[in-house]
Coordinates of C-alpha atoms in Angstrom, one line a residue:
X1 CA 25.6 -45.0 0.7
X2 CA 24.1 -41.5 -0.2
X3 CA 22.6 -43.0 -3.5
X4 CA 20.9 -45.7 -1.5
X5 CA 19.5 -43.6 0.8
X6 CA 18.7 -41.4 -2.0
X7 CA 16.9 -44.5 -3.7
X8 CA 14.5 -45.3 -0.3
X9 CA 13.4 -41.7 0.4
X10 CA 12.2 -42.1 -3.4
X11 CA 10.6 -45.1 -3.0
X12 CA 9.1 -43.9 0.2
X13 CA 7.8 -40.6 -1.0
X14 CA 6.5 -42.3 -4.5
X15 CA 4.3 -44.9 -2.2
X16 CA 3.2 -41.9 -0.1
X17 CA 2.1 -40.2 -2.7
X18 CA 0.3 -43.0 -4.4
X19 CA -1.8 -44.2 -1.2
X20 CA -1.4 -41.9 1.8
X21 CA -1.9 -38.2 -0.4
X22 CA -5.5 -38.5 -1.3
X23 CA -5.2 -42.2 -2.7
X24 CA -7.6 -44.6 -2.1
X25 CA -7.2 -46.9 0.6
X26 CA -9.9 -49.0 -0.2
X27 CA -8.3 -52.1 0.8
X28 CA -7.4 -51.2 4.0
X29 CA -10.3 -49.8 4.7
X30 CA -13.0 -52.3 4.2
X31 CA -17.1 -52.4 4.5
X32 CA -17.8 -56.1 4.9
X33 CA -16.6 -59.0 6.6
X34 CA -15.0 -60.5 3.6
X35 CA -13.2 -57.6 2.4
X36 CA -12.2 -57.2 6.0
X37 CA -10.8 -60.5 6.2
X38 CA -9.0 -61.0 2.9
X39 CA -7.4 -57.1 4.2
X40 CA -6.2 -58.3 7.4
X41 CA -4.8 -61.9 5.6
X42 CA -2.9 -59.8 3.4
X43 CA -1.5 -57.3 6.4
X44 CA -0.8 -60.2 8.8
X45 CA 1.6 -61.7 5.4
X46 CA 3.4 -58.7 4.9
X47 CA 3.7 -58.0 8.9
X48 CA 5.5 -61.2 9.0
X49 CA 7.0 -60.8 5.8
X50 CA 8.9 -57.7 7.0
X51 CA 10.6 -60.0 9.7
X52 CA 12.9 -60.5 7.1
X53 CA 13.1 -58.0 5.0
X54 CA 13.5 -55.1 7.7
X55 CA 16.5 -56.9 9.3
X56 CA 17.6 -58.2 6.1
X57 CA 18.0 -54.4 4.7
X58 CA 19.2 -53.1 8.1
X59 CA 22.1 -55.5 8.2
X60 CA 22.6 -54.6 4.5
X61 CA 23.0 -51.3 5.4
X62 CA 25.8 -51.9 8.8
X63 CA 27.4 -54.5 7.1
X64 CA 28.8 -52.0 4.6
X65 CA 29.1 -49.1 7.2
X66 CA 31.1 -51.8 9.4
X67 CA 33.3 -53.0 7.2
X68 CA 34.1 -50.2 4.7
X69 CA 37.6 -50.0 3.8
X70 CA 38.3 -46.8 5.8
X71 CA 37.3 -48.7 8.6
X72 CA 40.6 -50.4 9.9
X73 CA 39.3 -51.6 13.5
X74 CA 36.9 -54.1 11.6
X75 CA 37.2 -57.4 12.0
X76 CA 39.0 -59.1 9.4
X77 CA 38.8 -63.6 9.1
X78 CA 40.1 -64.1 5.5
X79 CA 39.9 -67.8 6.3
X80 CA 36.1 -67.9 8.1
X81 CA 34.0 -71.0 5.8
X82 CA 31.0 -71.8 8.1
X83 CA 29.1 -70.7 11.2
X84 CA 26.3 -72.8 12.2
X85 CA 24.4 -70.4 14.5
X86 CA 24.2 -68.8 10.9
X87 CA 23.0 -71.2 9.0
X88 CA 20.3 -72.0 11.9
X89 CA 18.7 -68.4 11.5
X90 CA 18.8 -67.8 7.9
X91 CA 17.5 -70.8 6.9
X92 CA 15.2 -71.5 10.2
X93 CA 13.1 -68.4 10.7
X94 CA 12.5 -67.9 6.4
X95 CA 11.3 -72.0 7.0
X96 CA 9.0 -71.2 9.6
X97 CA 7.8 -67.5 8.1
X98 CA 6.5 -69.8 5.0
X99 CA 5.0 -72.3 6.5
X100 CA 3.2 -69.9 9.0
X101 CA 2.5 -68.2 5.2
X102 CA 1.4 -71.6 3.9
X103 CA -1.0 -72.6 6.8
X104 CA -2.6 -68.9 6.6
X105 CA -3.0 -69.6 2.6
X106 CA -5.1 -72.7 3.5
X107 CA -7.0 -71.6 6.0
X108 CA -7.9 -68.1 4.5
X109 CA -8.9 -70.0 0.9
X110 CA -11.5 -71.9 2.8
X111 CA -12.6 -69.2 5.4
X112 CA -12.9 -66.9 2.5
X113 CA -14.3 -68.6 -0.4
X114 CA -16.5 -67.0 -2.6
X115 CA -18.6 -70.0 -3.2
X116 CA -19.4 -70.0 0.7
X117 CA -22.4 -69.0 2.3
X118 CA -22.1 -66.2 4.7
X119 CA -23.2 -66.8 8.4
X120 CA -26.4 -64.3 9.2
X121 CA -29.7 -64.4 10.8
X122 CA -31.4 -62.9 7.3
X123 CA -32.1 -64.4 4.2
X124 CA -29.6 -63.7 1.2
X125 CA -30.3 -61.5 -1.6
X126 CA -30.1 -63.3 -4.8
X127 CA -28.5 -60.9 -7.6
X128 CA -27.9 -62.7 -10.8
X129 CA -25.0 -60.8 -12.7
X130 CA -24.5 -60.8 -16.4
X131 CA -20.6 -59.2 -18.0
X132 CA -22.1 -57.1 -20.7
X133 CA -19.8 -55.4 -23.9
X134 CA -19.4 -53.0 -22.0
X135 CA -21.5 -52.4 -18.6
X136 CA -22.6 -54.8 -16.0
X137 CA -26.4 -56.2 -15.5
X138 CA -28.1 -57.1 -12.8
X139 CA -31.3 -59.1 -12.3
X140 CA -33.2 -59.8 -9.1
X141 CA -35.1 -62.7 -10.0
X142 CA -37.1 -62.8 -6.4
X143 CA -38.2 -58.9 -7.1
X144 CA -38.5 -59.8 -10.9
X145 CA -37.0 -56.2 -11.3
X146 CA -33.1 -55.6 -13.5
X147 CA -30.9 -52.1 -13.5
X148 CA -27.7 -51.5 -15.4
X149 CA -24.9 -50.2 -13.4
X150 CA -26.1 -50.1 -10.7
X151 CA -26.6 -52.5 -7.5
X152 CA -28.7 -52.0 -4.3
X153 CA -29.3 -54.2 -1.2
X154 CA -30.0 -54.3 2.6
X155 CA -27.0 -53.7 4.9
X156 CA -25.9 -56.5 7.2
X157 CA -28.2 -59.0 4.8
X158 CA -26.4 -61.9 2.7
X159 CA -26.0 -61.3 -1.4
X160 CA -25.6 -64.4 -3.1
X161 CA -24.3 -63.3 -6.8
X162 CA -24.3 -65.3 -9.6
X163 CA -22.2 -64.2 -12.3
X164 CA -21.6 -65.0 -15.8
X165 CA -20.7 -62.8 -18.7
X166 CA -22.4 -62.3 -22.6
X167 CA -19.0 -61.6 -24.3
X168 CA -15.2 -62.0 -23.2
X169 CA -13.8 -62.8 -19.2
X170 CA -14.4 -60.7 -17.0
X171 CA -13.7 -59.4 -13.7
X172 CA -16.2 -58.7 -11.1
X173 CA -14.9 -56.3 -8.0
X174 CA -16.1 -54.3 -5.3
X175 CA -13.0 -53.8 -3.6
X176 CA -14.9 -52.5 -0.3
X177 CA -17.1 -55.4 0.0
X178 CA -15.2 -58.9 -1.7
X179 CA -12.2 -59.5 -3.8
X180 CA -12.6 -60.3 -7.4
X181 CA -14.2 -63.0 -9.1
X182 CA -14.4 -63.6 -13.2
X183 CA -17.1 -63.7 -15.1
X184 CA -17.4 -65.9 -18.1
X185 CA -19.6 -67.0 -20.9
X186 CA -20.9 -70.3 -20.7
X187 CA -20.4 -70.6 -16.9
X188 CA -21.4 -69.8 -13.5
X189 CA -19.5 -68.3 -11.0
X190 CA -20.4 -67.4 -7.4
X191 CA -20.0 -64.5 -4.8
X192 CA -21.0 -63.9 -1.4
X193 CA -20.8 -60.2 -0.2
X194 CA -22.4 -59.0 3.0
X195 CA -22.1 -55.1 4.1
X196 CA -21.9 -53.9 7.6
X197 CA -23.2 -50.5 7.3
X198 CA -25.2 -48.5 4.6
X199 CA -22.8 -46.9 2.1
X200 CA -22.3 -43.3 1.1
X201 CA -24.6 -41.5 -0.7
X202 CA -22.1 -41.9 -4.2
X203 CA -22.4 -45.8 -2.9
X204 CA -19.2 -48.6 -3.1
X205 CA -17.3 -48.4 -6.4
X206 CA -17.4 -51.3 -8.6
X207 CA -15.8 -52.2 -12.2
X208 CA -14.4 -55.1 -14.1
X209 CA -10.7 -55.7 -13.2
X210 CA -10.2 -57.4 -16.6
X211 CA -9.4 -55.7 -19.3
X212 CA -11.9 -56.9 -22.0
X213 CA -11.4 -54.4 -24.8
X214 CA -11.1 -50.7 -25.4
X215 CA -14.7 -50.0 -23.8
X216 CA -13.3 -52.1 -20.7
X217 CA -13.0 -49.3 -18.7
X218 CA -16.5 -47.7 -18.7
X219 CA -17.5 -50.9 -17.0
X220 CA -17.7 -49.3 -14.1
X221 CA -21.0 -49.5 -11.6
X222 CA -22.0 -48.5 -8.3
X223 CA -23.2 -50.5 -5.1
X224 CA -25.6 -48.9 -2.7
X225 CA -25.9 -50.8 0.8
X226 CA -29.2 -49.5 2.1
X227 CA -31.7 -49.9 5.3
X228 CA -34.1 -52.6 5.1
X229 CA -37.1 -49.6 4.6
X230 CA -35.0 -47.9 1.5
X231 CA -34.1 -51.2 -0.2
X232 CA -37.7 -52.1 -0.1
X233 CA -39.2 -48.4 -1.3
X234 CA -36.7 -48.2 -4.1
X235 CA -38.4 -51.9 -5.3
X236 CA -41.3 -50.8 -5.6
X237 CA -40.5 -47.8 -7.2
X238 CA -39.1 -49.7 -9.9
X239 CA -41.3 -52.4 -9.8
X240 CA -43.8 -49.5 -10.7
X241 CA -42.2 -47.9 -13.3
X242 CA -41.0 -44.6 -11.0
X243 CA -37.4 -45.7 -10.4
X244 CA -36.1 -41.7 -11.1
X245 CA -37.7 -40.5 -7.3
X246 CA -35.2 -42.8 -5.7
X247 CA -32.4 -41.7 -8.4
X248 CA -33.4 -38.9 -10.7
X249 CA -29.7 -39.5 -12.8
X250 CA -31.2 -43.2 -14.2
X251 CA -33.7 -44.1 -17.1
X252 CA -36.6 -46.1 -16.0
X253 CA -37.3 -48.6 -18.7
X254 CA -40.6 -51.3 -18.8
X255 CA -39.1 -55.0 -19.6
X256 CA -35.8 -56.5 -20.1
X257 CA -36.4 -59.6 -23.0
X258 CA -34.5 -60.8 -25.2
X259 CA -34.6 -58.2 -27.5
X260 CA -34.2 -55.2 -25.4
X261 CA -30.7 -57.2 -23.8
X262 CA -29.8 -57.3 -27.0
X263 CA -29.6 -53.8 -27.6
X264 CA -27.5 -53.0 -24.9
X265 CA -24.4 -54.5 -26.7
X266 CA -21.8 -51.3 -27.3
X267 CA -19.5 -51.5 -30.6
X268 CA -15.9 -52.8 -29.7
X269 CA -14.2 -50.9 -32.0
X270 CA -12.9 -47.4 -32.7
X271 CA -14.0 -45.0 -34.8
X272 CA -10.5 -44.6 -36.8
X273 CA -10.5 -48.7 -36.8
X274 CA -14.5 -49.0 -38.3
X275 CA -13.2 -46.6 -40.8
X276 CA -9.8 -48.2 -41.6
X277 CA -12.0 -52.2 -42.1
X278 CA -14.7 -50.5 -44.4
X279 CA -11.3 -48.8 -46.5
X280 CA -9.7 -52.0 -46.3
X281 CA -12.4 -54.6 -47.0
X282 CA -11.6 -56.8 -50.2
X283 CA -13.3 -60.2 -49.8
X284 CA -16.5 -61.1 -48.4
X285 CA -15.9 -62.4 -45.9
X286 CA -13.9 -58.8 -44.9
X287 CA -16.7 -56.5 -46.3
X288 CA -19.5 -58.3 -44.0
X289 CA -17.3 -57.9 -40.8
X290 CA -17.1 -54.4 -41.8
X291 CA -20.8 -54.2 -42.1
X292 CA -21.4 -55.4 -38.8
X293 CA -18.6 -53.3 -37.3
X294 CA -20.2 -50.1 -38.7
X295 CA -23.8 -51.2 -37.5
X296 CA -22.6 -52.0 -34.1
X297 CA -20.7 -48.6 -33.8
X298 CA -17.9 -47.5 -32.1
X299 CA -17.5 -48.9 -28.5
X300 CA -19.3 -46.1 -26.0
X301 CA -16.3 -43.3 -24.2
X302 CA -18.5 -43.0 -21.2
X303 CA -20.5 -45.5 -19.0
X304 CA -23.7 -46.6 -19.9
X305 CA -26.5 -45.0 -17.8
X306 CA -27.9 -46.2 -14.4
X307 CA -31.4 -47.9 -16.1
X308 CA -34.2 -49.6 -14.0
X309 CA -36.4 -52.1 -15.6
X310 CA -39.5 -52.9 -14.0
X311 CA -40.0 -56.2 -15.1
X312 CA -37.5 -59.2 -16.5
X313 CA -38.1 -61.8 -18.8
X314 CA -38.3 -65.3 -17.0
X315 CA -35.2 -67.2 -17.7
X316 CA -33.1 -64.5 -19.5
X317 CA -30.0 -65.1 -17.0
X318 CA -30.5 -68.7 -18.0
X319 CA -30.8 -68.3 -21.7
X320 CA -27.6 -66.2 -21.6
X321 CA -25.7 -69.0 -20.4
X322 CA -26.9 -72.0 -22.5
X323 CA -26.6 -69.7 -25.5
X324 CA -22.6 -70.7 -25.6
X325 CA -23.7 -74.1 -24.5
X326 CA -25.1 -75.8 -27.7
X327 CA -24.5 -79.4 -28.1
X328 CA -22.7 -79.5 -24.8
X329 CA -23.5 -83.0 -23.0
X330 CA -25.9 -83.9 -25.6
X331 CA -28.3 -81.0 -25.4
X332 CA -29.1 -78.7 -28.3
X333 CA -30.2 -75.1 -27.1
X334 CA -29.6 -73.4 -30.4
X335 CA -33.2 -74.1 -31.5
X336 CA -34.8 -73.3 -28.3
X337 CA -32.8 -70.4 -28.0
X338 CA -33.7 -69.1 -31.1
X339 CA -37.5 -69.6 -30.6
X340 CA -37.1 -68.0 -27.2
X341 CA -35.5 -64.9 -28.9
X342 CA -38.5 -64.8 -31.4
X343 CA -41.3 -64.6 -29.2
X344 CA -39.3 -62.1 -26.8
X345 CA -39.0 -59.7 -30.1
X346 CA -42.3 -59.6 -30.4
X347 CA -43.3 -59.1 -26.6
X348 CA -40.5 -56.3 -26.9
X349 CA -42.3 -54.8 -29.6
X350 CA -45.7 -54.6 -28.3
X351 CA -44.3 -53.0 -24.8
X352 CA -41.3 -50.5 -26.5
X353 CA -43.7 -47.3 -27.1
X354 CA -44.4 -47.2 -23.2
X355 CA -40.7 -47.6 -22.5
X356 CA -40.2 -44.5 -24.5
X357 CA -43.2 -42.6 -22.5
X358 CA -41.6 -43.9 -18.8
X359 CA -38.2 -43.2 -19.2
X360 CA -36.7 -42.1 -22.5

């Protein structure tokens, strides 16, 4: 008995110390209607979850105060086989707990669905998201505008995301604002986050819940729910190359092509690893993976930085996704893509000098 209740006060203190003592209660404490209910799903299953475990651990508990050995008034049917009042309630209520469970599964995957649209009076935000090795990217293709890290939109106004990813699976969460969704190459995924009020000033924290490789966790980004008036100002700003007097912490860059997303990749590899496959290299084949390793670096030990671009390349979200989808039903994009990527190269290199001047 004392090393049981030894064991819960544990438990207890352990769980108080890892939400209630500065923790972050996130979860419970939610900024949108989707994060609010996908919170109160998950309460209302362990609410009636506990209806049999609280009991279950009580009686646990009495049974073996009740009928400890010392306890000689107990009493004592050495010959007792069956009891269906029993039977009834441990088998009844656990019945009815999951299929009150089962009915709240089905309803709350359809109420809550990422793919579906949220109810408001406003238009939704389009924000087309792109899993980068390792950072997130974000392109507003109505505001022809892209940042790095960072996302920004109207409180109380729809944002209809559309992810994919440039590299490995990833996970996409805002834990005040949506569960998670994955990103992954070759595919589209979708995510409807609405906020009910503006955000802090530090804004909502975001990061990829997948782990992806040892840069994984710099993938980390911020969400900023604005006014109407802010979301609009901070637009323009970038639209006109002055991003920095809404953030002064980002880097205000011109275009985002082809060739500029291309050098946003980060290396995936450690420095003692890059060191160990040049050492190593015998073959070819080995030596020209060790090449590339050492030109792509080692993989980045802090985020990339907040960057605002005032201008995107038409299609780029598109060309990111048929990239891994050569040959697929028929169609050859390898050619076009490669043309594409040509003609960006040179656009990039006609506009990079100014990009230096802006924000470098």
């Amino acid at each position: 008995m004392r090393q049981t209740i030894l064991a819960v006060l544990s438990l207890s203190a352990m769980a108080a110390l890892l939400t209630g003592c500065g923790g972050d209660m996130v979860l419970l404490n939610s900024k949108g209607p989707v994060a609010q209910g996908q919170s109160d799903l998950m309460m209302t299953a362990i609410y009636l979850m506990l209806l049999v475990v609280i009991p279950s651990a009580l009686m646990a508990l009495w049974f073996g105060w009740k009928y400890r050995a010392s306890n000689k008034d107990a009493d004592y049917q050495p010959t007792w086989a069956h009891s269906t009042a029993i039977e009834v309630v441990v088998w009844g209520i656990p019945c009815i707990i999951i299929a009150i469970l089962a009915w709240l599964t089905w309803w709350g995957s359809h109420k809550y669905d990422p793919y579906r649209p949220l109810e408001s009076d406003k238009a939704p935000l389009t924000v087309q998201v792109i899993a980068e090795q390792f950072k997130w990217i974000f392109i507003y293709p109505e505001q022809n505008i892209a940042t790095v890290n960072e996302i920004r939109f109207p409180e109380k106004t729809p944002v209809s995301l559309k992810l994919t990813s440039n590299f490995t699976m990833n996970s996409f969460f805002i834990p005040a604002l949506s569960g998670q969704i994955y990103a992954m190459a070759g595919m589209q995924t979708h995510l409807n986050v609405l906020a009910n009020e503006t955000s802090p000033a530090e804004g909502y924290r975001g990061f990829s819940s997948n782990y992806s490789g040892y840069g994984f966790s710099q993938m980390r980004f911020r969400a900023h729910s604005v006014t109407d008036a802010q979301f609009a100002e901070w637009v323009a700003a970038v639209k006109a190359g002055n991003g920095t007097s809404i953030n002064p912490n980002a880097v205000q860059k011109t275009v985002l092509d082809q060739a500029e997303f291309a050098s946003l990749r980060d290396g995936n590899r450690s420095h003692k690893q890059i060191a160990a496959m040049v050492r190593n290299a015998k073959t070819d084949l080995e030596k020209e993976l060790a090449a590339t390793a050492e030109k792509e670096g080692p993989y980045k030990t802090q985020p990339h930085p907040v960057t605002y671009y005032s201008s995107v390349e038409q299609g780029l979200f598109e060309s990111i996704i048929n990239k891994y989808m050569s040959n697929y039903h028929g169609a050859d994009h390898s050619a076009a893509a490669g043309a594409h990527e040509a003609a960006s190269s040179e656009a990039h290199a006609a506009v990079e000098p100014a990009s230096q001047v802006v924000g470098e």
